XYZ file of C-alpha atoms in Angstrom:
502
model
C -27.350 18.641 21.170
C -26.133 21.501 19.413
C -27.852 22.062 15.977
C -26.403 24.942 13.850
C -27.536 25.211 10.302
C -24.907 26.459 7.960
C -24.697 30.656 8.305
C -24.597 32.191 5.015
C -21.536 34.517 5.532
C -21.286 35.540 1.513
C -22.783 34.284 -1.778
C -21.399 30.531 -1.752
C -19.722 30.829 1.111
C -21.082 28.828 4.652
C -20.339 28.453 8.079
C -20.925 25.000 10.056
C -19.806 22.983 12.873
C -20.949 19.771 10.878
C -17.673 17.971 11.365
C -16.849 19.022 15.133
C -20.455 17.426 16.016
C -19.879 14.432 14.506
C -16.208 13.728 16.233
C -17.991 14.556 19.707
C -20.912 11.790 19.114
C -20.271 8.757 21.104
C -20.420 5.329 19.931
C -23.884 4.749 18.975
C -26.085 2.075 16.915
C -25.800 4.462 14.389
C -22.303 4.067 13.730
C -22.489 0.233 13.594
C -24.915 0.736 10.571
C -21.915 2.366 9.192
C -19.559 -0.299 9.981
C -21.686 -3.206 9.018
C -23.004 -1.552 5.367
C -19.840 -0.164 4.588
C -17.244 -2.935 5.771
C -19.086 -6.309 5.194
C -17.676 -6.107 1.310
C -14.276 -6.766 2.430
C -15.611 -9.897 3.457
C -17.198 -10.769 -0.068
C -14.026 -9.436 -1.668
C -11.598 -11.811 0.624
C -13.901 -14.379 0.173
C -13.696 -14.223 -3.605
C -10.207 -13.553 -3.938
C -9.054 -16.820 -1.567
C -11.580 -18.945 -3.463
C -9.624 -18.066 -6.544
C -6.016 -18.578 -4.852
C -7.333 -21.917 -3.753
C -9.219 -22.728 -6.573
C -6.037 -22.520 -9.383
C -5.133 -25.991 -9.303
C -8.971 -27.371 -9.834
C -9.573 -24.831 -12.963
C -6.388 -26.277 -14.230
C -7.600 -29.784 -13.887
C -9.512 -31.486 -16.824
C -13.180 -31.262 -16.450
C -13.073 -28.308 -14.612
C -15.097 -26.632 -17.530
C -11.860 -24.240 -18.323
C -9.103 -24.563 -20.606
C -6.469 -22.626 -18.096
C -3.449 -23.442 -16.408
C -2.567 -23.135 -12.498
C -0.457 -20.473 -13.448
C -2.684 -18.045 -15.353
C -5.354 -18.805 -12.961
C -2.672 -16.986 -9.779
C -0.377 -14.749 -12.385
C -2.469 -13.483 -15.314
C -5.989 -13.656 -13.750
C -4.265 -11.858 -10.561
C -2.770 -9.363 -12.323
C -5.685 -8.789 -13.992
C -7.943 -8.636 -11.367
C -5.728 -6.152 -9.993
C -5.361 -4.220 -13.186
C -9.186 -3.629 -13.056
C -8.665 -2.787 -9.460
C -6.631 0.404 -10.220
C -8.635 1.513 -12.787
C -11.249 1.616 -11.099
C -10.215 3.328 -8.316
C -8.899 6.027 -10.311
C -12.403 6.302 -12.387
C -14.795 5.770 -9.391
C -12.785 7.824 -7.449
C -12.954 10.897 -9.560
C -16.865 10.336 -9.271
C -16.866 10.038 -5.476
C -15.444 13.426 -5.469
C -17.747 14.450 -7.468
C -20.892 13.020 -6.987
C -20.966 11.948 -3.830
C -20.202 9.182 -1.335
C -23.392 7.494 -1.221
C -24.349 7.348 -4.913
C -20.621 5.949 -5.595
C -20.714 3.131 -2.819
C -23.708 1.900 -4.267
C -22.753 1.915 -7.881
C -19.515 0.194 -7.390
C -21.180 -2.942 -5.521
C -23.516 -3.524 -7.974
C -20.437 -3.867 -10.288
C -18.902 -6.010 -8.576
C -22.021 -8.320 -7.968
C -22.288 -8.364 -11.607
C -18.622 -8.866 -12.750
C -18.594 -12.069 -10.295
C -22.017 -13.848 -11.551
C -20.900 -13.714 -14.963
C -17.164 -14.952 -13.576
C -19.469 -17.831 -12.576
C -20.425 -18.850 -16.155
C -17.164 -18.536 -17.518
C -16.422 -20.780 -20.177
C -13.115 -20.168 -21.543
C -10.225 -18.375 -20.439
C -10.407 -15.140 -22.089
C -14.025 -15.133 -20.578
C -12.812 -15.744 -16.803
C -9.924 -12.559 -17.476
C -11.871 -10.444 -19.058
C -14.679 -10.874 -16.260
C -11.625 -10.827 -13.326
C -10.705 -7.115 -14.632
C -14.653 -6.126 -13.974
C -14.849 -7.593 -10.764
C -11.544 -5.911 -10.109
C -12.737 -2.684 -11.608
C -15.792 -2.575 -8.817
C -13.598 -3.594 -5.473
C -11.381 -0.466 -6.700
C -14.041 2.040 -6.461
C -15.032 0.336 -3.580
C -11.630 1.126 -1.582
C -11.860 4.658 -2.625
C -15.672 5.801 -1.581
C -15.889 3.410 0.980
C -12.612 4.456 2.914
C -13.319 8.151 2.350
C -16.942 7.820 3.762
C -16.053 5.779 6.373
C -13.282 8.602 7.451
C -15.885 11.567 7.706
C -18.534 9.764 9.509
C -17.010 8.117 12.308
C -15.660 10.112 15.350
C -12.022 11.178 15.605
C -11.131 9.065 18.564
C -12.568 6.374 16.944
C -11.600 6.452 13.509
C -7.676 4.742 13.525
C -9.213 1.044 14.947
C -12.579 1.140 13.233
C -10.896 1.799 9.751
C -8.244 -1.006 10.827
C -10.089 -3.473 11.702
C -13.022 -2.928 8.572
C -10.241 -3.202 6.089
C -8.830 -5.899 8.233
C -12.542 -7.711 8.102
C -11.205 -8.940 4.434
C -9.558 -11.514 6.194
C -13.058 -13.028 7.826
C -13.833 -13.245 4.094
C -10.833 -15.291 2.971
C -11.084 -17.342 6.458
C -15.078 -18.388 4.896
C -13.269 -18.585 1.197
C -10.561 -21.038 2.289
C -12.713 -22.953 4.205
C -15.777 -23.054 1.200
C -13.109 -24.298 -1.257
C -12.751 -27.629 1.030
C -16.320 -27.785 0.640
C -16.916 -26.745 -3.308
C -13.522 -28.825 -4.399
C -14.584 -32.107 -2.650
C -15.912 -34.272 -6.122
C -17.730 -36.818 -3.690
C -20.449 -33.273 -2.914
C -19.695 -31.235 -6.199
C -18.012 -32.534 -10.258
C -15.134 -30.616 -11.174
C -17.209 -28.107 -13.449
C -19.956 -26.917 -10.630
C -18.446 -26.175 -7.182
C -16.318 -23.436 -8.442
C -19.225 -21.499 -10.272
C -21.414 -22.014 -7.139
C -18.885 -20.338 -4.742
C -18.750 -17.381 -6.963
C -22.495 -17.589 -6.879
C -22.544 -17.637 -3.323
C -20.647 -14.433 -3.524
C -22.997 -12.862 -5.169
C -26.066 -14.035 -2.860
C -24.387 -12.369 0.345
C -23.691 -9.239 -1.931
C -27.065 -8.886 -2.584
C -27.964 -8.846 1.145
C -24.990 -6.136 1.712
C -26.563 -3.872 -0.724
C -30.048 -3.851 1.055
C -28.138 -2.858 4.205
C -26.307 -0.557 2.346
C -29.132 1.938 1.389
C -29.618 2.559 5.060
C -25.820 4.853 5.067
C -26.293 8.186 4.381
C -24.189 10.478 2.699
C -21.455 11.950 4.066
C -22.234 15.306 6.060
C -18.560 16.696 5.349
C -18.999 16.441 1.482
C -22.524 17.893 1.068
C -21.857 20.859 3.252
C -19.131 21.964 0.891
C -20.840 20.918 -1.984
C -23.595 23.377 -1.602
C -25.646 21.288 0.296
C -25.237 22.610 3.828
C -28.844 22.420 5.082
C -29.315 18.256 4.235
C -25.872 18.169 6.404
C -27.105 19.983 9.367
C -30.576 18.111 9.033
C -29.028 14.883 9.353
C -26.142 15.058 11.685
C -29.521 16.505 13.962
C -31.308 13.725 13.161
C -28.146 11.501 14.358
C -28.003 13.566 17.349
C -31.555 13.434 18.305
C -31.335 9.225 18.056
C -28.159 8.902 19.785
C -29.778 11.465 22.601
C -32.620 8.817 22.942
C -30.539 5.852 22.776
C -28.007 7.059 25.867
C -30.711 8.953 27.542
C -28.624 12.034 28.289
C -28.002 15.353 26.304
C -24.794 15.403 23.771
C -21.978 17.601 24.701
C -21.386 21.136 23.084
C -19.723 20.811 19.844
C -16.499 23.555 20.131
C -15.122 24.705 16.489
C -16.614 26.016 13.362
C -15.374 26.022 9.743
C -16.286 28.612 6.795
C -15.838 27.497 3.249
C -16.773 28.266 -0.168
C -19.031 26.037 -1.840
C -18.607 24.096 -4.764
C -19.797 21.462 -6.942
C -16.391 19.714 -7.876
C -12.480 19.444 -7.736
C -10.281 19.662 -10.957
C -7.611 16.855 -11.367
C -4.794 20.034 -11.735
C -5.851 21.213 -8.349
C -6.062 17.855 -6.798
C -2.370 16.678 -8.196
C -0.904 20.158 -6.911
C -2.127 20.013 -3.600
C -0.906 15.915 -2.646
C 2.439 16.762 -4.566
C 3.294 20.263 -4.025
C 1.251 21.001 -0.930
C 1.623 17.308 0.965
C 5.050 15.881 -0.964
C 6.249 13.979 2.247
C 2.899 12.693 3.104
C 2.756 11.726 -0.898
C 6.619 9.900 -0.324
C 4.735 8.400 2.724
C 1.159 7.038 0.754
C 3.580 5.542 -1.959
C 5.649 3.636 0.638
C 2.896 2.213 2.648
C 1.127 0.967 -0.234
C 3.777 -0.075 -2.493
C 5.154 -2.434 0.224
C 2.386 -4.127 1.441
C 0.864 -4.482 -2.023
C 4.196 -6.464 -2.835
C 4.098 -8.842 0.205
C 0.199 -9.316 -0.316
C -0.568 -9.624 -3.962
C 3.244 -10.692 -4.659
C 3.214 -13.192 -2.446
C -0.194 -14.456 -0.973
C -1.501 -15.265 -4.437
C 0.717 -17.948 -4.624
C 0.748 -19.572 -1.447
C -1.504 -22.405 -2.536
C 1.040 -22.896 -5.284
C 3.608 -23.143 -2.566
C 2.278 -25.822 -0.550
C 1.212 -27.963 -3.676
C 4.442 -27.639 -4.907
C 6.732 -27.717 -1.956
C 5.095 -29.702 0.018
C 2.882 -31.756 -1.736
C -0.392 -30.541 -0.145
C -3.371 -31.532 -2.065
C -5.320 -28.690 -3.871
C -8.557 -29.989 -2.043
C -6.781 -29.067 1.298
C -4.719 -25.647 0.923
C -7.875 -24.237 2.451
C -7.439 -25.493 5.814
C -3.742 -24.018 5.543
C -4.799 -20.504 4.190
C -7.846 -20.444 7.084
C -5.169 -20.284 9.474
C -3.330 -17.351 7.997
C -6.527 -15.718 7.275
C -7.222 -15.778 10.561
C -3.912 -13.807 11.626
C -4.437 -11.248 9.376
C -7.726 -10.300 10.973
C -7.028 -10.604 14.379
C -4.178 -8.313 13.856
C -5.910 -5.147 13.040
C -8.617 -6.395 15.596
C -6.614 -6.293 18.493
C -3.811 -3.574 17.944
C -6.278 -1.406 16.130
C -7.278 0.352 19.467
C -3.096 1.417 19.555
C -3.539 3.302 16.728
C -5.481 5.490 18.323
C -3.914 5.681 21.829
C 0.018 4.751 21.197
C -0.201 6.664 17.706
C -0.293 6.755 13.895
C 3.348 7.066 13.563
C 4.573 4.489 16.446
C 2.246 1.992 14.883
C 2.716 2.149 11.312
C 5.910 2.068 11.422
C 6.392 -0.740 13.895
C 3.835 -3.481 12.343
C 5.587 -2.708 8.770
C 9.417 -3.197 10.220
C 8.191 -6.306 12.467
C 6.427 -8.191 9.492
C 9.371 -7.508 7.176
C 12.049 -8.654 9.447
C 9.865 -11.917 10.298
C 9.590 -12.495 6.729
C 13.353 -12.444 6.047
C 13.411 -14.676 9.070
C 10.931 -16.935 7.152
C 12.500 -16.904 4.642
C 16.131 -18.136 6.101
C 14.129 -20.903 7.178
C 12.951 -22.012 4.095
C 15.589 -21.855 2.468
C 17.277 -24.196 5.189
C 14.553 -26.521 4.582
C 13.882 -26.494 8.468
C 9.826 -25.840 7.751
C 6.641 -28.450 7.077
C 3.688 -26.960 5.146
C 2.346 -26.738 9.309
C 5.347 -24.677 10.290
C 5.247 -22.518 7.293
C 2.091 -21.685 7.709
C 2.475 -20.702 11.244
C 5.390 -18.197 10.449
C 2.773 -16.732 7.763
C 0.208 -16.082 10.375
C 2.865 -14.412 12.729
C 4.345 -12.513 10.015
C 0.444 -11.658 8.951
C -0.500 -10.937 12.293
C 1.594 -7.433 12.090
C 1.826 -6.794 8.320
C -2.363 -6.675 7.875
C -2.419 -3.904 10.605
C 0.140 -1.971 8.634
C -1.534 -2.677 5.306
C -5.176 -1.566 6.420
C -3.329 1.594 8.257
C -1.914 2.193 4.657
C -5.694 2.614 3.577
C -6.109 4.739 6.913
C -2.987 7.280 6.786
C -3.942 8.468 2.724
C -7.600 8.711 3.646
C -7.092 11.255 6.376
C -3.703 13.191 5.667
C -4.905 15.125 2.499
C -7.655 17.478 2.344
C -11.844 16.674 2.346
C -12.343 17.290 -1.626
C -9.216 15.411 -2.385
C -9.964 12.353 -0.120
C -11.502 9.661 -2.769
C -8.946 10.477 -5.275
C -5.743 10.755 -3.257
C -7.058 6.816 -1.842
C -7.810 5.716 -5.462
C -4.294 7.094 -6.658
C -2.253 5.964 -3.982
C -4.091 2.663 -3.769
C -3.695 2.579 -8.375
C -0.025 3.391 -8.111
C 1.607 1.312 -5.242
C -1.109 -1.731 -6.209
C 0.232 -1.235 -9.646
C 4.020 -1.138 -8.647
C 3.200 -4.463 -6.291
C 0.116 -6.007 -7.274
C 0.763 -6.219 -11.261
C 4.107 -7.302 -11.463
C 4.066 -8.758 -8.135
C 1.783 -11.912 -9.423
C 3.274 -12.335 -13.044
C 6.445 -12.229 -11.713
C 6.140 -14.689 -8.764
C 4.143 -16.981 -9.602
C 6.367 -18.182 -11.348
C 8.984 -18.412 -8.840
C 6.627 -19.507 -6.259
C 5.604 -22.287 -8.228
C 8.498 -23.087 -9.876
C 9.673 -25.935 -7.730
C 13.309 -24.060 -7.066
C 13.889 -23.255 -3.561
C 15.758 -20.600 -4.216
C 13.355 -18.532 -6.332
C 10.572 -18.890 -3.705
C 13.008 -17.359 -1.049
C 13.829 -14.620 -3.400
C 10.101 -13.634 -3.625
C 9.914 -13.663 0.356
C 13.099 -11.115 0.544
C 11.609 -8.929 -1.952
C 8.349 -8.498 0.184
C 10.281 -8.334 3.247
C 12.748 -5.810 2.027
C 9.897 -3.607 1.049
C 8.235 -3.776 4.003
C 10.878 -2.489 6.133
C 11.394 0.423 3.604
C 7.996 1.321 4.312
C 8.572 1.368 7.522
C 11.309 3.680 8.091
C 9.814 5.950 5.720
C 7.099 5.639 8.408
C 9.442 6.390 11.269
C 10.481 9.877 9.428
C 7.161 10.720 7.813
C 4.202 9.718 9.414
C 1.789 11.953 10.881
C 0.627 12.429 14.274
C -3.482 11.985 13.140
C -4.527 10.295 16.263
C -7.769 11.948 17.904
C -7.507 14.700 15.445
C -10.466 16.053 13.926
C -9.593 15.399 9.020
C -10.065 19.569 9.343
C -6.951 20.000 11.584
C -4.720 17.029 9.636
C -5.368 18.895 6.294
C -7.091 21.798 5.999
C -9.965 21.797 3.668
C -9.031 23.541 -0.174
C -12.940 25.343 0.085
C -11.674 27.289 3.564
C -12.761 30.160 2.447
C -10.185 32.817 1.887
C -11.390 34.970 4.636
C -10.910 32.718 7.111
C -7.365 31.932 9.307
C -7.937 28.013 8.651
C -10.500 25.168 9.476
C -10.515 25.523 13.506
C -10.839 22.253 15.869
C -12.237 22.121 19.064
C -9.346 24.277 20.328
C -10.657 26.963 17.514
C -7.083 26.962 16.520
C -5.717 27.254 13.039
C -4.714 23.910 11.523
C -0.859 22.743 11.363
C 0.144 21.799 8.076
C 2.227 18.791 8.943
């Protein structure tokens, strides 16, 4: 163990090797409290958003309690849940930035929790919209202080496959919300007007229990170091040490590399918008790609695949669930078992691989469609193939903008990437196909598969050119921190090194 408070060097300025002891630490218990109160809310958030896919054609039935059609349910609802989504990314990202990791993470659930208990007493449509943008409005600030705290606490080596496969974790959620709707849209157990309140009830029950976890996550040692609070860093990354000493029963490693910044309390937008476009403008080219493709092929196209099946191939809407489990269940074994290559193989290998393979399988989906050669069983099957590979590239979208620009930029650079490419994709995406995913022409449901598939492979030859090398790399030596103080060569690694700034 190597404890080392912060050494005042001038008025506001400190030097710490916070960051290079936590990338030494070894896997611990410690960092699965991380994992498990900071990644469970995927879950809850795929498990609400598949309930609503798969829920479109009961709230359009009469009796259901709602006077809405199929199509506002998966176009206007979507795009408004997506709307709020942005926003608040952009708003609670700001904060995060400012006020902390911790205080942010918490705040955003408990919107959330509420937006989607009062979803469940909607009565009328404008109700069930205006109460979609809220809920929306707290899973966006969740992406941005969740992804940026889960960045600066988990170990280098580490960091690619645990961020892949806690985004990825979503996809457990919409596996549980596909396979609830069976349950909650079956009139023999529930009437039309009750089973979808009680799912979004349910929602809020297992939110509840993530937010009692949740207190247990500290703050993140990186921001309160350079936001004048050096000496609660050092104290807990030593109390980490000292429990993860016990729990292996051996002493930790030397930490090699220090870092001497300039404190301060927060980060104007002006210095934040110079430094990701005039500092970082081909990582900026590369954030917009990633998440401007796979926000087409998700929120374009996924909203609406309940539509398909109902429409195409007359699937009732009490069993799209079984159908969606399945693809559900290839988008989370994807990052789950070629998350470990992003950090061996590579950032740049990786990303751009699972975006080009998912796009060209798509446009091969998409030929067969149009042939008519696929059941709703064959479909399906290409979807989970084609999923398999794009949910690793969309979760390492999430990973490559949290960890390519600098510490006190982090939470906004996700939250703006995340507003704008979601905003390009995820907006217009829904309101414009779902109508042509649901509008019964063959053609205009292949169209909306090319579009998602062309994207994709954009993204990933921007990836081929662009991405960056982050694998095993310590966030200081990716981007060096704005606060290095000006007396100082650059934020040093292990190697004590000045950073590259790729």
């Amino acid at each position: 163990m190597t404890p080392s408070a912060p050494v005042p060097a001038a008025t506001g300025t400190v030097t710490t090797n916070v960051p290079s002891r936590l990338d030494r630490l070894p896997w611990s218990r410690w960092h699965w409290m991380i994992v498990i109160g900071l990644g469970t809310v995927w879950i809850l958030d795929g498990l609400e958003v598949t309930t609503v896919g798969n829920i479109a054609s009961r709230l359009s039935e009469d009796g259901s309690g709602l006077s809405i059609s199929s199509a506002q349910v998966t176009g206007v609802a979507a795009a408004l849940y997506v709307a709020g989504a942005c926003a608040g990314a952009l708003f609670f990202g700001w904060l995060t930035d400012r006020y902390g990791r911790k205080k942010l993470f918490m705040v955003t659930l408990v919107v959330y929790l509420g937006a989607t208990a009062m979803t469940a007493l909607s009565f009328d449509a404008w109700w069930f919209f205006t109460f979609r943008f809220l809920t929306g409005f707290g899973i966006g600030g969740e992406y941005a202080a969740i992804n940026s705290a889960i960045d600066e606490l988990i170990p280098a080596k580490f960091r690619g496959r645990v961020d892949l496969i806690i985004n990825g974790s979503y996809w457990l959620g919409a596996v549980g919300g596909a396979l609830l709707s069976i349950v909650m849209l079956n009139t023999d157990i529930f009437p039309k007007d009750l089973g979808w309140r009680l799912t979004f009830a349910l929602g809020v029950v297992l939110g509840l229990v993530v937010l009692l976890v949740r207190r247990h996550v500290p703050e993140s040692p990186r921001w309160q170091f350079i936001h004048g609070r050096g000496e609660e860093a050092d104290e807990l990354v030593t109390s980490v040490e000292r429990d993860i000493e016990r729990e292996k029963g051996r002493p930790l490693p030397r930490a090699e590399g220090e870092i001497t910044i300039e404190q301060r309390k927060s980060i104007g937008f002006g210095l934040i918008a110079r430094t990701v476009f005039r500092s970082y403008p081909k990582r900026a080219v590369l954030g917009l790609s990633l998440f401007i493709g796979q926000a087409f092929l998700y929120n374009a196209i996924t909203f609406g695949f309940g539509a398909i099946l109902t429409t195409f191939y007359d699937v009732p809407s009490g069993g799209t669930g079984y159908y969606f489990a399945v693809i559900a269940a290839g988008n989370f074994i994807g990052p789950l078992l070629l998350g470990k290559l992003f950090d061996t193989v590579g950032r740049r290998v990786m990303i751009s691989s699972t975006y080009l393979l998912s796009g060209v399988l798509l446009f091969g989906t998409a030929w067969l469609f149009d042939r008519g050669s696929l059941s709703a069983m064959t479909l399906t099957a290409c979807w989970c193939v084609v999923l398999f590979f794009a949910s690793a590239g969309a979760s390492s979208a999430y990973l490559t903008v949290s960890e390519i620009f600098p510490m006190e930029t982090r939470a906004m650079a996700i939250a703006f990437f995340y507003a704008l490419g979601t905003a390009a994709g995820g907006i217009s995406g829904p309101l414009v196909f779902a109508d042509l995913t649901s509008s019964g022409v063959v053609g205009d449901t292949v169209l909306a598969f090319q579009v998602g598939a062309g994207l994709m492979c954009a993204a990933g030859l921007v990836a081929v050119f662009l991405a960056v090398n982050a694998e095993g790399r310590s966030l200081e030596d990716i981007a060096t921190p704005l606060s290095v103080s000006s007396g100082a060569s650059g934020a040093t690694g292990r190697s004590g090194t000045p950073n590259p700034m790729i």
